[in-house]
């Protein structure tokens, strides 16, 4: 994936989320530094003031501590913000999706080949090159980012304003903070990847609540057959459907 440069505090969600659909793997991190695509073209017009949608349902994290949960909730709200087009990642339950995924074999690295030798500086074609599981990347990355924010701003990430939070995520994407335990860009890349996965997953997995992501891009969801509409230059006329039968 190419690494676009950060450009705007408020991304044009519809444009970059449509592009994101072709970039989301099922359950693996293809490389590092995936966060650049989150920040959109600076030529986009100023966003319309959004009507606040309903927040995500109540959820008690089982993997994240309360401080980590606050970080993730704040970060995904910046990565995919609520705007005039609909709910963002936080309101669509993406933090719940990430927390639940980290308690699976994916989170523990059970789905990955995790034996050495590791070559973190190797070309991206070799794939993931760290000995850390997703659980460890989140735990270490959040701790390192909060410590860096304390040193820079005197506050943890979740306590910063939206513009400062955006600046921090841009710094992580560029690898600016020299973290000791995990590369900053790797942490941001995994967070951005999982945020997109949660925003476009079936609601059964905790994210995409209210089918917010599918409504945004016009995805039919778990319908038996809609291929006859794929080549038409028309909006699909029926609502999105979850595996559970929930309709958008």
mmCIF file with all atom_site columns, N, CA and C in Angstrom, residues 7-13 16 38-42 44-48 50 77-78 80-83 162-163 166 170:
data_model
loop_
_atom_site.group_PDB
_atom_site.id
_atom_site.type_symbol
_atom_site.label_atom_id
_atom_site.label_alt_id
_atom_site.label_comp_id
_atom_site.label_asym_id
_atom_site.label_entity_id
_atom_site.label_seq_id
_atom_site.pdbx_PDB_ins_code
_atom_site.Cartn_x
_atom_site.Cartn_y
_atom_site.Cartn_z
_atom_site.occupancy
_atom_site.B_iso_or_equiv
_atom_site.pdbx_formal_charge
_atom_site.auth_seq_id
_atom_site.auth_comp_id
_atom_site.auth_asym_id
_atom_site.auth_atom_id
_atom_site.pdbx_PDB_model_num
ATOM 1  N N  . UNK A 1 7   ? -2.959  15.297 5.614  1.00 0.00 ? 7   UNK A N  1
ATOM 2  C CA . UNK A 1 7   ? -3.275  16.582 5.041  1.00 0.00 ? 7   UNK A CA 1
ATOM 3  C C  . UNK A 1 7   ? -4.385  17.328 5.734  1.00 0.00 ? 7   UNK A C  1
ATOM 4  N N  . UNK A 1 8   ? -5.311  16.657 6.404  1.00 0.00 ? 8   UNK A N  1
ATOM 5  C CA . UNK A 1 8   ? -6.481  17.364 6.897  1.00 0.00 ? 8   UNK A CA 1
ATOM 6  C C  . UNK A 1 8   ? -6.928  16.810 8.227  1.00 0.00 ? 8   UNK A C  1
ATOM 7  N N  . UNK A 1 9   ? -7.412  17.691 9.099  1.00 0.00 ? 9   UNK A N  1
ATOM 8  C CA . UNK A 1 9   ? -7.901  17.264 10.406 1.00 0.00 ? 9   UNK A CA 1
ATOM 9  C C  . UNK A 1 9   ? -9.215  16.519 10.264 1.00 0.00 ? 9   UNK A C  1
ATOM 10 N N  . UNK A 1 10  ? -10.076 16.968 9.357  1.00 0.00 ? 10  UNK A N  1
ATOM 11 C CA . UNK A 1 10  ? -11.353 16.313 9.133  1.00 0.00 ? 10  UNK A CA 1
ATOM 12 C C  . UNK A 1 10  ? -11.336 15.621 7.781  1.00 0.00 ? 10  UNK A C  1
ATOM 13 N N  . UNK A 1 11  ? -11.158 14.302 7.693  1.00 0.00 ? 11  UNK A N  1
ATOM 14 C CA . UNK A 1 11  ? -11.080 13.622 6.410  1.00 0.00 ? 11  UNK A CA 1
ATOM 15 C C  . UNK A 1 11  ? -12.417 13.585 5.687  1.00 0.00 ? 11  UNK A C  1
ATOM 16 N N  . UNK A 1 12  ? -12.359 13.451 4.375  1.00 0.00 ? 12  UNK A N  1
ATOM 17 C CA . UNK A 1 12  ? -13.565 13.228 3.584  1.00 0.00 ? 12  UNK A CA 1
ATOM 18 C C  . UNK A 1 12  ? -13.887 11.751 3.690  1.00 0.00 ? 12  UNK A C  1
ATOM 19 N N  . UNK A 1 13  ? -14.787 11.403 4.612  1.00 0.00 ? 13  UNK A N  1
ATOM 20 C CA . UNK A 1 13  ? -14.957 9.997  4.975  1.00 0.00 ? 13  UNK A CA 1
ATOM 21 C C  . UNK A 1 13  ? -15.415 9.134  3.811  1.00 0.00 ? 13  UNK A C  1
ATOM 22 N N  . UNK A 1 16  ? -12.378 8.233  1.353  1.00 0.00 ? 16  UNK A N  1
ATOM 23 C CA . UNK A 1 16  ? -11.326 7.308  1.760  1.00 0.00 ? 16  UNK A CA 1
ATOM 24 C C  . UNK A 1 16  ? -11.876 5.986  2.250  1.00 0.00 ? 16  UNK A C  1
ATOM 25 N N  . UNK A 1 38  ? -5.611  7.226  6.098  1.00 0.00 ? 38  UNK A N  1
ATOM 26 C CA . UNK A 1 38  ? -6.702  7.769  6.891  1.00 0.00 ? 38  UNK A CA 1
ATOM 27 C C  . UNK A 1 38  ? -6.883  9.263  6.685  1.00 0.00 ? 38  UNK A C  1
ATOM 28 N N  . UNK A 1 39  ? -5.843  9.965  6.247  1.00 0.00 ? 39  UNK A N  1
ATOM 29 C CA . UNK A 1 39  ? -5.897  11.411 6.166  1.00 0.00 ? 39  UNK A CA 1
ATOM 30 C C  . UNK A 1 39  ? -6.115  11.831 4.725  1.00 0.00 ? 39  UNK A C  1
ATOM 31 N N  . UNK A 1 40  ? -7.119  12.686 4.516  1.00 0.00 ? 40  UNK A N  1
ATOM 32 C CA . UNK A 1 40  ? -7.644  12.860 3.169  1.00 0.00 ? 40  UNK A CA 1
ATOM 33 C C  . UNK A 1 40  ? -7.065  14.067 2.449  1.00 0.00 ? 40  UNK A C  1
ATOM 34 N N  . UNK A 1 41  ? -7.518  14.231 1.235  1.00 0.00 ? 41  UNK A N  1
ATOM 35 C CA . UNK A 1 41  ? -7.079  15.304 0.356  1.00 0.00 ? 41  UNK A CA 1
ATOM 36 C C  . UNK A 1 41  ? -7.410  16.655 0.960  1.00 0.00 ? 41  UNK A C  1
ATOM 37 N N  . UNK A 1 42  ? -6.437  17.537 1.041  1.00 0.00 ? 42  UNK A N  1
ATOM 38 C CA . UNK A 1 42  ? -6.638  18.840 1.655  1.00 0.00 ? 42  UNK A CA 1
ATOM 39 C C  . UNK A 1 42  ? -7.540  19.729 0.829  1.00 0.00 ? 42  UNK A C  1
ATOM 40 N N  . UNK A 1 44  ? -10.535 19.009 -0.110 1.00 0.00 ? 44  UNK A N  1
ATOM 41 C CA . UNK A 1 44  ? -11.936 18.726 0.171  1.00 0.00 ? 44  UNK A CA 1
ATOM 42 C C  . UNK A 1 44  ? -12.563 19.892 0.899  1.00 0.00 ? 44  UNK A C  1
ATOM 43 N N  . UNK A 1 45  ? -13.866 20.147 0.690  1.00 0.00 ? 45  UNK A N  1
ATOM 44 C CA . UNK A 1 45  ? -14.524 21.277 1.341  1.00 0.00 ? 45  UNK A CA 1
ATOM 45 C C  . UNK A 1 45  ? -14.677 21.053 2.829  1.00 0.00 ? 45  UNK A C  1
ATOM 46 N N  . UNK A 1 46  ? -14.940 22.140 3.552  1.00 0.00 ? 46  UNK A N  1
ATOM 47 C CA . UNK A 1 46  ? -15.136 22.060 5.001  1.00 0.00 ? 46  UNK A CA 1
ATOM 48 C C  . UNK A 1 46  ? -16.353 21.201 5.301  1.00 0.00 ? 46  UNK A C  1
ATOM 49 N N  . UNK A 1 47  ? -16.295 20.360 6.349  1.00 0.00 ? 47  UNK A N  1
ATOM 50 C CA . UNK A 1 47  ? -17.405 19.460 6.652  1.00 0.00 ? 47  UNK A CA 1
ATOM 51 C C  . UNK A 1 47  ? -18.609 20.207 7.192  1.00 0.00 ? 47  UNK A C  1
ATOM 52 N N  . UNK A 1 48  ? -19.787 19.626 6.942  1.00 0.00 ? 48  UNK A N  1
ATOM 53 C CA . UNK A 1 48  ? -21.011 20.157 7.503  1.00 0.00 ? 48  UNK A CA 1
ATOM 54 C C  . UNK A 1 48  ? -21.114 19.743 8.963  1.00 0.00 ? 48  UNK A C  1
ATOM 55 N N  . UNK A 1 50  ? -22.253 18.015 11.981 1.00 0.00 ? 50  UNK A N  1
ATOM 56 C CA . UNK A 1 50  ? -23.070 16.809 12.013 1.00 0.00 ? 50  UNK A CA 1
ATOM 57 C C  . UNK A 1 50  ? -24.197 16.876 13.028 1.00 0.00 ? 50  UNK A C  1
ATOM 58 N N  . UNK A 1 77  ? -12.285 7.595  17.091 1.00 0.00 ? 77  UNK A N  1
ATOM 59 C CA . UNK A 1 77  ? -13.166 8.721  16.804 1.00 0.00 ? 77  UNK A CA 1
ATOM 60 C C  . UNK A 1 77  ? -12.481 9.768  15.938 1.00 0.00 ? 77  UNK A C  1
ATOM 61 N N  . UNK A 1 78  ? -11.162 9.809  15.984 1.00 0.00 ? 78  UNK A N  1
ATOM 62 C CA . UNK A 1 78  ? -10.399 10.708 15.110 1.00 0.00 ? 78  UNK A CA 1
ATOM 63 C C  . UNK A 1 78  ? -10.178 10.052 13.752 1.00 0.00 ? 78  UNK A C  1
ATOM 64 N N  . UNK A 1 80  ? -12.014 7.748  12.120 1.00 0.00 ? 80  UNK A N  1
ATOM 65 C CA . UNK A 1 80  ? -13.256 7.816  11.351 1.00 0.00 ? 80  UNK A CA 1
ATOM 66 C C  . UNK A 1 80  ? -14.236 8.636  12.179 1.00 0.00 ? 80  UNK A C  1
ATOM 67 N N  . UNK A 1 81  ? -14.285 9.935  11.953 1.00 0.00 ? 81  UNK A N  1
ATOM 68 C CA . UNK A 1 81  ? -15.107 10.806 12.809 1.00 0.00 ? 81  UNK A CA 1
ATOM 69 C C  . UNK A 1 81  ? -16.578 10.765 12.442 1.00 0.00 ? 81  UNK A C  1
ATOM 70 N N  . UNK A 1 82  ? -17.418 11.027 13.406 1.00 0.00 ? 82  UNK A N  1
ATOM 71 C CA . UNK A 1 82  ? -18.830 11.265 13.141 1.00 0.00 ? 82  UNK A CA 1
ATOM 72 C C  . UNK A 1 82  ? -18.958 12.585 12.392 1.00 0.00 ? 82  UNK A C  1
ATOM 73 N N  . UNK A 1 83  ? -19.751 12.586 11.332 1.00 0.00 ? 83  UNK A N  1
ATOM 74 C CA . UNK A 1 83  ? -19.945 13.818 10.577 1.00 0.00 ? 83  UNK A CA 1
ATOM 75 C C  . UNK A 1 83  ? -21.329 13.806 9.953  1.00 0.00 ? 83  UNK A C  1
ATOM 76 N N  . UNK A 1 162 ? -9.320  17.330 20.077 1.00 0.00 ? 162 UNK A N  1
ATOM 77 C CA . UNK A 1 162 ? -9.301  16.618 18.788 1.00 0.00 ? 162 UNK A CA 1
ATOM 78 C C  . UNK A 1 162 ? -8.130  17.013 17.886 1.00 0.00 ? 162 UNK A C  1
ATOM 79 N N  . UNK A 1 163 ? -7.783  18.272 17.821 1.00 0.00 ? 163 UNK A N  1
ATOM 80 C CA . UNK A 1 163 ? -6.690  18.683 16.940 1.00 0.00 ? 163 UNK A CA 1
ATOM 81 C C  . UNK A 1 163 ? -5.354  18.137 17.425 1.00 0.00 ? 163 UNK A C  1
ATOM 82 N N  . UNK A 1 166 ? -5.237  14.481 16.611 1.00 0.00 ? 166 UNK A N  1
ATOM 83 C CA . UNK A 1 166 ? -4.903  14.296 15.202 1.00 0.00 ? 166 UNK A CA 1
ATOM 84 C C  . UNK A 1 166 ? -3.398  14.453 14.978 1.00 0.00 ? 166 UNK A C  1
ATOM 85 N N  . UNK A 1 170 ? -0.814  11.635 13.482 1.00 0.00 ? 170 UNK A N  1
ATOM 86 C CA . UNK A 1 170 ? 0.046   11.933 12.334 1.00 0.00 ? 170 UNK A CA 1
ATOM 87 C C  . UNK A 1 170 ? 1.516   11.664 12.685 1.00 0.00 ? 170 UNK A C  1
#
